[in-house]
Amino acid sequence: GNWPLALAAARTLERRSQLLPDARFLLVADAFRRRDWRAAAVQIDAVERERVFAIVVPVLRAWLAQGSRQGDPLALLVPNAQGETSVYAVELRPFLLAAADRPEAAAELARVAAAAGPRGARLRIAGASVLARRDRAAALTLLEGDSPPLAVARGLLEANRPIPGPIATPDAAMAELLVRLSLDLHSQNLTPVAATFARLATWLPDNSETWMVAAELLAQQDRQALAVPLLANVPAGDPFASAVRDQRIRLLSDSGDRETALAEALAATRATAADAADWVRLGEVYNAMNRHAEAAEAFGSALAARNTGQAGQAEWVLWLMRGGALDEAGNWPEARAALQQAYRLAPDQPFVLNYL
């Protein structure tokens, strides 16, 4: 996080022709932050020459064209000779359409988000943040669904409040690109490099995703002391605030600081807006501490707090969790009753059948 020192080091290494390909992205990011499009072009050309990360060059050039207003950004994202387009270009092209106020942007955003798996909610929210200024109805359509992040973002839009995390500028697009690249590198067991890219993404226009991914990848390297404080950068009203709370408490618990994890989990259940997810989180912390009877009580409170149709754990899952905790606590009669209730709700679920 010491960006002035990091930049000074990168520039020194560049002058000595010793700058590594991953470190060059710091210089690209710096040029995008300063809107120095000429410097950005020079650094992107170097990324291409070094070849290691050449796959992202078309995306960087497209957003450079968008920022500098020189050239057609969309023309730079055409398929290659084999008719292939990188996943990075596919995910960020709809945001270029939105930045250009193209009418097909909303449909393209929805299509890409639907195919993005776990990252779909993030892309929907970022897209809605961009569209909300000119097409409120399209933004609301993107936010349909009952997942907690979508519901929070929808509430912000309906209250005429800005939705955080738009992807509408070159630096914001680069942050998203770096996060996606970091996740791909992590999947290839290159976690240290992946963590560097994720941390760099937090220096650009931040969104909750950058902080969450950076924290997770640092924690994967047993650097929880660095990871946990990063999550404090996500404000309470962010669509992913609840997920960040889950992550923070889990990282604290995994690092052995279970008393702090418990204190934070308890505090969440005492809040006026506490819901079933807060009680589930508390139950998981109690289970990790081998306080299974208290975990069972927490899962029971989750069942009581659960609203019909509410996003989150299905009711049968909560009964299964309660039954498992009661069993671990040595209370088989009540555990069996809870598990049988889970079975009545979900008779075809193998998890329930196996436990019974």
mmCIF file of C-alpha atoms in Angstrom:
data_model
loop_
_atom_site.group_PDB
_atom_site.id
_atom_site.type_symbol
_atom_site.label_atom_id
_atom_site.label_comp_id
_atom_site.label_asym_id
_atom_site.label_seq_id
_atom_site.Cartn_x
_atom_site.Cartn_y
_atom_site.Cartn_z
ATOM 1 C CA GLY A 1 0.000 0.000 0.000
ATOM 2 C CA ASN A 2 2.981 2.359 -0.078
ATOM 3 C CA TRP A 3 2.277 3.579 -3.588
ATOM 4 C CA PRO A 4 4.831 6.434 -3.806
ATOM 5 C CA LEU A 5 7.641 4.075 -2.812
ATOM 6 C CA ALA A 6 6.347 1.339 -5.113
ATOM 7 C CA LEU A 7 6.226 3.782 -8.048
ATOM 8 C CA ALA A 8 9.734 5.066 -7.338
ATOM 9 C CA ALA A 9 11.027 1.484 -7.288
ATOM 10 C CA ALA A 10 9.213 0.589 -10.514
ATOM 11 C CA ARG A 11 10.580 3.634 -12.336
ATOM 12 C CA THR A 12 14.099 2.909 -11.130
ATOM 13 C CA LEU A 13 13.859 -0.682 -12.345
ATOM 14 C CA GLU A 14 12.427 0.483 -15.667
ATOM 15 C CA ARG A 15 15.367 2.821 -16.234
ATOM 16 C CA ARG A 16 17.691 -0.147 -15.596
ATOM 17 C CA SER A 17 15.635 -2.417 -17.913
ATOM 18 C CA GLN A 18 14.965 -4.700 -14.929
ATOM 19 C CA LEU A 19 11.228 -4.157 -14.464
ATOM 20 C CA LEU A 20 9.303 -7.439 -14.317
ATOM 21 C CA PRO A 21 6.124 -7.828 -16.412
ATOM 22 C CA ASP A 22 3.764 -7.886 -13.431
ATOM 23 C CA ALA A 23 5.306 -4.723 -11.929
ATOM 24 C CA ARG A 24 4.742 -2.861 -15.205
ATOM 25 C CA PHE A 25 1.024 -2.826 -14.461
ATOM 26 C CA LEU A 26 1.784 -0.383 -11.650
ATOM 27 C CA LEU A 27 3.038 2.085 -14.285
ATOM 28 C CA VAL A 28 -0.004 1.467 -16.489
ATOM 29 C CA ALA A 29 -2.280 2.067 -13.509
ATOM 30 C CA ASP A 30 -0.413 5.243 -12.591
ATOM 31 C CA ALA A 31 -0.830 6.602 -16.135
ATOM 32 C CA PHE A 32 -4.546 5.761 -16.119
ATOM 33 C CA ARG A 33 -4.985 7.418 -12.714
ATOM 34 C CA ARG A 34 -3.290 10.600 -13.972
ATOM 35 C CA ARG A 35 -5.097 10.420 -17.339
ATOM 36 C CA ASP A 36 -1.716 10.614 -19.018
ATOM 37 C CA TRP A 37 -2.799 8.795 -22.143
ATOM 38 C CA ARG A 38 0.548 9.098 -23.897
ATOM 39 C CA ALA A 39 2.371 7.471 -20.977
ATOM 40 C CA ALA A 40 -0.346 4.814 -20.791
ATOM 41 C CA ALA A 41 0.137 3.963 -24.484
ATOM 42 C CA VAL A 42 3.901 3.579 -23.976
ATOM 43 C CA GLN A 43 3.402 1.212 -21.037
ATOM 44 C CA ILE A 44 0.721 -0.838 -22.795
ATOM 45 C CA ASP A 45 3.057 -1.259 -25.773
ATOM 46 C CA ALA A 46 5.663 -2.593 -23.335
ATOM 47 C CA VAL A 47 3.142 -5.069 -21.885
ATOM 48 C CA GLU A 48 2.583 -6.348 -25.417
ATOM 49 C CA ARG A 49 6.314 -6.664 -26.143
ATOM 50 C CA GLU A 50 6.894 -8.601 -22.925
ATOM 51 C CA ARG A 51 4.148 -11.022 -24.034
ATOM 52 C CA VAL A 52 3.508 -12.584 -20.594
ATOM 53 C CA PHE A 53 0.250 -10.651 -20.149
ATOM 54 C CA ALA A 54 -0.376 -9.759 -23.790
ATOM 55 C CA ILE A 55 -3.884 -11.252 -23.581
ATOM 56 C CA VAL A 56 -5.139 -8.153 -21.744
ATOM 57 C CA VAL A 57 -3.570 -5.613 -24.134
ATOM 58 C CA PRO A 58 -6.666 -5.237 -26.377
ATOM 59 C CA VAL A 59 -8.787 -4.387 -23.333
ATOM 60 C CA LEU A 60 -6.282 -1.837 -22.058
ATOM 61 C CA ARG A 61 -6.055 -0.216 -25.487
ATOM 62 C CA ALA A 62 -9.821 -0.106 -25.846
ATOM 63 C CA TRP A 63 -10.209 1.771 -22.566
ATOM 64 C CA LEU A 64 -7.258 3.974 -23.455
ATOM 65 C CA ALA A 65 -9.130 4.942 -26.625
ATOM 66 C CA GLN A 66 -12.260 5.588 -24.570
ATOM 67 C CA GLY A 67 -10.393 7.837 -22.153
ATOM 68 C CA SER A 68 -8.343 9.714 -24.727
ATOM 69 C CA ARG A 69 -11.246 10.006 -27.187
ATOM 70 C CA GLN A 70 -8.904 8.818 -29.930
ATOM 71 C CA GLY A 71 -10.053 5.903 -32.050
ATOM 72 C CA ASP A 72 -12.966 3.494 -31.761
ATOM 73 C CA PRO A 73 -12.704 1.538 -28.469
ATOM 74 C CA LEU A 74 -15.063 -1.209 -29.618
ATOM 75 C CA ALA A 75 -13.103 -1.817 -32.814
ATOM 76 C CA LEU A 76 -10.109 -2.797 -30.671
ATOM 77 C CA LEU A 77 -11.992 -5.744 -29.157
ATOM 78 C CA VAL A 78 -12.623 -7.697 -32.340
ATOM 79 C CA PRO A 79 -12.011 -11.491 -32.263
ATOM 80 C CA ASN A 80 -8.576 -12.758 -33.278
ATOM 81 C CA ALA A 81 -7.779 -14.737 -36.421
ATOM 82 C CA GLN A 82 -9.242 -17.868 -34.837
ATOM 83 C CA GLY A 83 -12.474 -16.053 -34.010
ATOM 84 C CA GLU A 84 -11.662 -16.040 -30.287
ATOM 85 C CA THR A 85 -12.176 -13.224 -27.828
ATOM 86 C CA SER A 86 -10.622 -13.184 -24.365
ATOM 87 C CA VAL A 87 -12.916 -13.428 -21.377
ATOM 88 C CA TYR A 88 -11.531 -10.063 -20.269
ATOM 89 C CA ALA A 89 -12.757 -8.426 -23.464
ATOM 90 C CA VAL A 90 -16.120 -10.185 -23.215
ATOM 91 C CA GLU A 91 -16.739 -8.962 -19.658
ATOM 92 C CA LEU A 92 -15.672 -5.354 -20.190
ATOM 93 C CA ARG A 93 -17.063 -4.735 -23.686
ATOM 94 C CA PRO A 94 -20.628 -4.084 -22.400
ATOM 95 C CA PHE A 95 -19.301 -1.316 -20.175
ATOM 96 C CA LEU A 96 -17.726 0.342 -23.204
ATOM 97 C CA LEU A 97 -21.136 0.135 -24.864
ATOM 98 C CA ALA A 98 -22.679 1.793 -21.815
ATOM 99 C CA ALA A 99 -19.982 4.477 -21.743
ATOM 100 C CA ALA A 100 -20.808 5.213 -25.389
ATOM 101 C CA ASP A 101 -24.518 5.349 -24.543
ATOM 102 C CA ARG A 102 -25.268 2.563 -27.016
ATOM 103 C CA PRO A 103 -28.844 1.221 -26.817
ATOM 104 C CA GLU A 104 -27.738 -2.430 -26.762
ATOM 105 C CA ALA A 105 -25.635 -1.923 -23.615
ATOM 106 C CA ALA A 106 -28.286 -3.061 -21.119
ATOM 107 C CA ALA A 107 -29.038 -6.336 -22.907
ATOM 108 C CA GLU A 108 -25.341 -7.057 -23.355
ATOM 109 C CA LEU A 109 -24.646 -6.358 -19.683
ATOM 110 C CA ALA A 110 -27.395 -8.764 -18.658
ATOM 111 C CA ARG A 111 -26.120 -11.461 -21.012
ATOM 112 C CA VAL A 112 -22.525 -11.227 -19.818
ATOM 113 C CA ALA A 113 -23.510 -11.104 -16.145
ATOM 114 C CA ALA A 114 -25.693 -14.202 -16.561
ATOM 115 C CA ALA A 115 -22.678 -16.126 -17.855
ATOM 116 C CA ALA A 116 -20.227 -14.834 -15.238
ATOM 117 C CA GLY A 117 -21.047 -17.288 -12.463
ATOM 118 C CA PRO A 118 -20.260 -16.035 -8.938
ATOM 119 C CA ARG A 119 -19.124 -12.659 -10.324
ATOM 120 C CA GLY A 120 -22.476 -12.069 -11.995
ATOM 121 C CA ALA A 121 -23.876 -10.014 -9.116
ATOM 122 C CA ARG A 122 -20.837 -7.725 -9.144
ATOM 123 C CA LEU A 123 -21.188 -7.133 -12.912
ATOM 124 C CA ARG A 124 -24.940 -6.519 -12.606
ATOM 125 C CA ILE A 125 -24.424 -3.961 -9.864
ATOM 126 C CA ALA A 126 -21.608 -2.210 -11.731
ATOM 127 C CA GLY A 127 -23.751 -2.129 -14.858
ATOM 128 C CA ALA A 128 -26.771 -0.775 -13.014
ATOM 129 C CA SER A 129 -24.576 1.923 -11.464
ATOM 130 C CA VAL A 130 -23.629 3.109 -14.963
ATOM 131 C CA LEU A 131 -27.106 2.780 -16.489
ATOM 132 C CA ALA A 132 -28.951 4.436 -13.594
ATOM 133 C CA ARG A 133 -28.007 7.904 -14.805
ATOM 134 C CA ARG A 134 -29.749 7.534 -18.167
ATOM 135 C CA ASP A 135 -31.986 4.437 -18.085
ATOM 136 C CA ARG A 136 -33.435 3.764 -14.643
ATOM 137 C CA ALA A 137 -35.758 1.029 -15.905
ATOM 138 C CA ALA A 138 -32.867 -0.905 -17.487
ATOM 139 C CA ALA A 139 -30.853 -0.524 -14.285
ATOM 140 C CA LEU A 140 -33.716 -1.939 -12.223
ATOM 141 C CA THR A 141 -34.024 -4.877 -14.610
ATOM 142 C CA LEU A 142 -30.345 -5.665 -14.123
ATOM 143 C CA LEU A 143 -30.883 -5.717 -10.365
ATOM 144 C CA GLU A 144 -33.736 -8.227 -10.390
ATOM 145 C CA GLY A 145 -33.164 -11.131 -8.019
ATOM 146 C CA ASP A 146 -33.257 -11.861 -4.315
ATOM 147 C CA SER A 147 -29.543 -12.139 -3.496
ATOM 148 C CA PRO A 148 -28.595 -9.700 -0.698
ATOM 149 C CA PRO A 149 -26.173 -7.586 -2.815
ATOM 150 C CA LEU A 150 -28.758 -7.131 -5.572
ATOM 151 C CA ALA A 151 -31.447 -6.268 -3.027
ATOM 152 C CA VAL A 152 -29.241 -3.622 -1.381
ATOM 153 C CA ALA A 153 -28.284 -2.107 -4.739
ATOM 154 C CA ARG A 154 -31.928 -2.065 -5.788
ATOM 155 C CA GLY A 155 -32.812 -0.254 -2.576
ATOM 156 C CA LEU A 156 -30.153 2.369 -3.261
ATOM 157 C CA LEU A 157 -31.512 2.934 -6.762
ATOM 158 C CA GLU A 158 -35.108 3.182 -5.565
ATOM 159 C CA ALA A 159 -33.994 5.736 -2.970
ATOM 160 C CA ASN A 160 -32.268 7.763 -5.709
ATOM 161 C CA ARG A 161 -28.878 7.159 -4.146
ATOM 162 C CA PRO A 162 -25.736 6.316 -6.137
ATOM 163 C CA ILE A 163 -24.775 2.661 -6.476
ATOM 164 C CA PRO A 164 -21.064 2.202 -5.704
ATOM 165 C CA GLY A 165 -18.587 0.526 -8.022
ATOM 166 C CA PRO A 166 -19.437 1.759 -11.550
ATOM 167 C CA ILE A 167 -17.182 0.728 -14.432
ATOM 168 C CA ALA A 168 -17.289 3.818 -16.613
ATOM 169 C CA THR A 169 -13.708 5.109 -16.778
ATOM 170 C CA PRO A 170 -10.373 3.586 -17.863
ATOM 171 C CA ASP A 171 -9.022 3.346 -14.318
ATOM 172 C CA ALA A 172 -12.200 1.681 -13.023
ATOM 173 C CA ALA A 173 -12.110 -0.752 -15.943
ATOM 174 C CA MET A 174 -8.474 -1.556 -15.225
ATOM 175 C CA ALA A 175 -9.333 -2.296 -11.603
ATOM 176 C CA GLU A 176 -11.946 -4.794 -12.770
ATOM 177 C CA LEU A 177 -9.498 -6.282 -15.269
ATOM 178 C CA LEU A 178 -6.849 -6.750 -12.576
ATOM 179 C CA VAL A 179 -9.302 -8.440 -10.223
ATOM 180 C CA ARG A 180 -10.402 -10.893 -12.898
ATOM 181 C CA LEU A 181 -6.775 -11.534 -13.874
ATOM 182 C CA SER A 182 -5.852 -12.113 -10.223
ATOM 183 C CA LEU A 183 -8.604 -14.699 -9.823
ATOM 184 C CA ASP A 184 -7.380 -16.538 -12.910
ATOM 185 C CA LEU A 185 -3.777 -16.485 -11.706
ATOM 186 C CA HIS A 186 -4.863 -17.791 -8.295
ATOM 187 C CA SER A 187 -6.655 -20.686 -9.986
ATOM 188 C CA GLN A 188 -3.304 -21.546 -11.604
ATOM 189 C CA ASN A 189 -1.590 -21.640 -8.174
ATOM 190 C CA LEU A 190 0.145 -18.305 -8.770
ATOM 191 C CA THR A 191 -1.297 -16.730 -5.634
ATOM 192 C CA PRO A 192 1.583 -14.321 -4.805
ATOM 193 C CA VAL A 193 1.352 -12.699 -8.251
ATOM 194 C CA ALA A 194 -2.440 -12.815 -8.073
ATOM 195 C CA ALA A 195 -2.387 -11.004 -4.728
ATOM 196 C CA THR A 196 -0.139 -8.297 -6.209
ATOM 197 C CA PHE A 197 -2.617 -7.618 -9.000
ATOM 198 C CA ALA A 198 -5.571 -7.589 -6.596
ATOM 199 C CA ARG A 199 -3.794 -5.203 -4.248
ATOM 200 C CA LEU A 200 -2.951 -2.937 -7.189
ATOM 201 C CA ALA A 201 -6.646 -2.907 -8.114
ATOM 202 C CA THR A 202 -7.417 -1.304 -4.744
ATOM 203 C CA TRP A 203 -5.270 1.705 -5.728
ATOM 204 C CA LEU A 204 -7.544 2.396 -8.678
ATOM 205 C CA PRO A 205 -11.175 3.530 -8.210
ATOM 206 C CA ASP A 206 -12.051 1.029 -5.556
ATOM 207 C CA ASN A 207 -15.086 -1.153 -5.241
ATOM 208 C CA SER A 208 -15.854 -3.786 -2.661
ATOM 209 C CA GLU A 209 -14.689 -6.577 -4.971
ATOM 210 C CA THR A 210 -11.124 -5.276 -5.101
ATOM 211 C CA TRP A 211 -10.852 -5.176 -1.309
ATOM 212 C CA MET A 212 -12.473 -8.595 -0.856
ATOM 213 C CA VAL A 213 -10.276 -10.349 -3.415
ATOM 214 C CA ALA A 214 -7.093 -8.664 -2.184
ATOM 215 C CA ALA A 215 -7.885 -9.648 1.415
ATOM 216 C CA GLU A 216 -8.719 -13.223 0.461
ATOM 217 C CA LEU A 217 -5.532 -13.743 -1.548
ATOM 218 C CA LEU A 218 -3.361 -12.266 1.193
ATOM 219 C CA ALA A 219 -5.055 -14.543 3.719
ATOM 220 C CA GLN A 220 -4.356 -17.508 1.435
ATOM 221 C CA GLN A 221 -0.684 -16.729 2.074
ATOM 222 C CA ASP A 222 -1.210 -16.632 5.867
ATOM 223 C CA ARG A 223 -0.973 -12.834 5.903
ATOM 224 C CA GLN A 224 -4.165 -12.183 7.841
ATOM 225 C CA ALA A 225 -2.588 -9.242 9.652
ATOM 226 C CA LEU A 226 -2.473 -7.463 6.296
ATOM 227 C CA ALA A 227 -5.672 -8.960 4.923
ATOM 228 C CA VAL A 228 -8.238 -8.204 7.618
ATOM 229 C CA PRO A 229 -7.677 -4.399 7.809
ATOM 230 C CA LEU A 230 -8.275 -4.076 4.057
ATOM 231 C CA LEU A 231 -11.917 -5.029 4.537
ATOM 232 C CA ALA A 232 -12.513 -1.899 6.633
ATOM 233 C CA ASN A 233 -12.435 0.050 3.350
ATOM 234 C CA VAL A 234 -15.873 -1.302 2.373
ATOM 235 C CA PRO A 235 -18.554 1.001 3.862
ATOM 236 C CA ALA A 236 -21.546 -0.318 5.765
ATOM 237 C CA GLY A 237 -24.029 0.667 3.051
ATOM 238 C CA ASP A 238 -22.227 -1.150 0.242
ATOM 239 C CA PRO A 239 -24.214 -3.919 -1.517
ATOM 240 C CA PHE A 240 -21.533 -6.416 -0.470
ATOM 241 C CA ALA A 241 -21.223 -5.202 3.127
ATOM 242 C CA SER A 242 -22.806 -8.353 4.545
ATOM 243 C CA ALA A 243 -20.474 -10.574 2.517
ATOM 244 C CA VAL A 244 -17.525 -8.502 3.729
ATOM 245 C CA ARG A 245 -18.650 -9.002 7.325
ATOM 246 C CA ASP A 246 -18.800 -12.751 6.721
ATOM 247 C CA GLN A 247 -15.335 -12.708 5.194
ATOM 248 C CA ARG A 248 -13.821 -10.626 7.974
ATOM 249 C CA ILE A 249 -15.195 -12.854 10.719
ATOM 250 C CA ARG A 250 -14.113 -15.991 8.858
ATOM 251 C CA LEU A 251 -10.570 -14.674 8.379
ATOM 252 C CA LEU A 252 -10.353 -13.724 12.050
ATOM 253 C CA SER A 253 -11.568 -17.170 13.067
ATOM 254 C CA ASP A 254 -9.249 -18.974 10.659
ATOM 255 C CA SER A 255 -6.278 -16.994 11.937
ATOM 256 C CA GLY A 256 -6.996 -18.106 15.516
ATOM 257 C CA ASP A 257 -8.462 -14.808 16.734
ATOM 258 C CA ARG A 258 -11.786 -16.432 17.503
ATOM 259 C CA GLU A 259 -12.649 -14.193 20.452
ATOM 260 C CA THR A 260 -12.617 -11.141 18.177
ATOM 261 C CA ALA A 261 -14.553 -13.087 15.553
ATOM 262 C CA LEU A 262 -17.132 -14.027 18.182
ATOM 263 C CA ALA A 263 -17.424 -10.452 19.472
ATOM 264 C CA GLU A 264 -18.083 -9.150 15.961
ATOM 265 C CA ALA A 265 -20.549 -11.929 15.162
ATOM 266 C CA LEU A 266 -22.455 -11.246 18.383
ATOM 267 C CA ALA A 267 -22.509 -7.509 17.679
ATOM 268 C CA ALA A 268 -24.096 -8.163 14.282
ATOM 269 C CA THR A 269 -26.940 -10.158 15.855
ATOM 270 C CA ARG A 270 -27.666 -7.295 18.279
ATOM 271 C CA ALA A 271 -28.124 -4.758 15.509
ATOM 272 C CA THR A 272 -31.640 -3.550 14.738
ATOM 273 C CA ALA A 273 -31.448 -4.885 11.202
ATOM 274 C CA ALA A 274 -30.060 -8.309 12.201
ATOM 275 C CA ASP A 275 -31.359 -11.123 10.031
ATOM 276 C CA ALA A 276 -30.987 -14.879 9.602
ATOM 277 C CA ALA A 277 -27.573 -14.503 7.950
ATOM 278 C CA ASP A 278 -26.210 -12.808 11.078
ATOM 279 C CA TRP A 279 -27.373 -15.693 13.255
ATOM 280 C CA VAL A 280 -25.937 -18.281 10.854
ATOM 281 C CA ARG A 281 -22.600 -16.487 10.988
ATOM 282 C CA LEU A 282 -22.681 -16.582 14.791
ATOM 283 C CA GLY A 283 -23.502 -20.281 14.765
ATOM 284 C CA GLU A 284 -20.559 -21.004 12.499
ATOM 285 C CA VAL A 285 -18.207 -19.140 14.848
ATOM 286 C CA TYR A 286 -19.532 -21.092 17.835
ATOM 287 C CA ASN A 287 -19.037 -24.345 15.936
ATOM 288 C CA ALA A 288 -15.446 -23.373 15.134
ATOM 289 C CA MET A 289 -14.934 -22.825 18.871
ATOM 290 C CA ASN A 290 -16.466 -26.230 19.686
ATOM 291 C CA ARG A 291 -19.335 -24.487 21.492
ATOM 292 C CA HIS A 292 -21.904 -26.582 19.708
ATOM 293 C CA ALA A 293 -24.859 -26.099 22.050
ATOM 294 C CA GLU A 294 -24.601 -22.337 21.577
ATOM 295 C CA ALA A 295 -24.207 -22.880 17.832
ATOM 296 C CA ALA A 296 -27.458 -24.837 17.822
ATOM 297 C CA GLU A 297 -29.204 -21.955 19.610
ATOM 298 C CA ALA A 298 -27.862 -19.522 17.027
ATOM 299 C CA PHE A 299 -29.140 -21.677 14.153
ATOM 300 C CA GLY A 300 -32.492 -21.838 15.922
ATOM 301 C CA SER A 301 -32.515 -18.039 16.058
ATOM 302 C CA ALA A 302 -31.707 -17.998 12.333
ATOM 303 C CA LEU A 303 -34.815 -20.101 11.713
ATOM 304 C CA ALA A 304 -36.898 -17.713 13.792
ATOM 305 C CA ALA A 305 -35.479 -14.661 11.988
ATOM 306 C CA ARG A 306 -35.856 -16.130 8.518
ATOM 307 C CA ASN A 307 -38.496 -14.541 6.309
ATOM 308 C CA THR A 308 -40.338 -16.643 3.744
ATOM 309 C CA GLY A 309 -38.856 -15.993 0.327
ATOM 310 C CA GLN A 310 -35.829 -14.269 1.807
ATOM 311 C CA ALA A 311 -32.521 -14.848 0.058
ATOM 312 C CA GLY A 312 -29.988 -16.882 1.963
ATOM 313 C CA GLN A 313 -29.905 -20.389 3.348
ATOM 314 C CA ALA A 314 -32.890 -22.595 2.529
ATOM 315 C CA GLU A 315 -34.953 -23.572 5.562
ATOM 316 C CA TRP A 316 -33.944 -27.228 5.331
ATOM 317 C CA VAL A 317 -30.266 -26.194 5.427
ATOM 318 C CA LEU A 318 -30.826 -24.310 8.669
ATOM 319 C CA TRP A 319 -32.517 -27.344 10.218
ATOM 320 C CA LEU A 320 -29.607 -29.511 9.062
ATOM 321 C CA MET A 321 -27.098 -27.092 10.589
ATOM 322 C CA ARG A 322 -29.050 -26.997 13.837
ATOM 323 C CA GLY A 323 -29.297 -30.773 13.914
ATOM 324 C CA GLY A 324 -25.585 -31.184 13.286
ATOM 325 C CA ALA A 325 -24.718 -28.767 16.089
ATOM 326 C CA LEU A 326 -27.073 -30.512 18.514
ATOM 327 C CA ASP A 327 -25.527 -33.856 17.608
ATOM 328 C CA GLU A 328 -22.013 -32.497 18.235
ATOM 329 C CA ALA A 329 -23.262 -31.155 21.564
ATOM 330 C CA GLY A 330 -24.377 -34.662 22.545
ATOM 331 C CA ASN A 331 -28.098 -33.928 22.343
ATOM 332 C CA TRP A 332 -29.201 -36.652 19.950
ATOM 333 C CA PRO A 333 -32.966 -36.560 20.678
ATOM 334 C CA GLU A 334 -33.264 -32.909 19.673
ATOM 335 C CA ALA A 335 -30.723 -33.390 16.885
ATOM 336 C CA ARG A 336 -32.803 -36.220 15.432
ATOM 337 C CA ALA A 337 -35.961 -34.102 15.563
ATOM 338 C CA ALA A 338 -34.184 -31.249 13.748
ATOM 339 C CA LEU A 339 -32.789 -33.582 11.101
ATOM 340 C CA GLN A 340 -36.184 -35.174 10.571
ATOM 341 C CA GLN A 341 -37.634 -31.691 10.031
ATOM 342 C CA ALA A 342 -34.929 -31.066 7.432
ATOM 343 C CA TYR A 343 -35.910 -34.375 5.805
ATOM 344 C CA ARG A 344 -39.584 -33.405 5.706
ATOM 345 C CA LEU A 345 -38.671 -30.141 3.956
ATOM 346 C CA ALA A 346 -36.161 -31.704 1.543
ATOM 347 C CA PRO A 347 -36.689 -35.479 1.264
ATOM 348 C CA ASP A 348 -34.453 -35.782 -1.807
ATOM 349 C CA GLN A 349 -31.411 -34.025 -0.380
ATOM 350 C CA PRO A 350 -28.538 -36.513 0.057
ATOM 351 C CA PHE A 351 -26.912 -34.415 2.800
ATOM 352 C CA VAL A 352 -29.938 -34.928 5.047
ATOM 353 C CA LEU A 353 -30.308 -38.599 4.213
ATOM 354 C CA ASN A 354 -26.629 -39.278 4.770
ATOM 355 C CA TYR A 355 -26.642 -37.586 8.164
ATOM 356 C CA LEU A 356 -29.693 -39.502 9.326
#
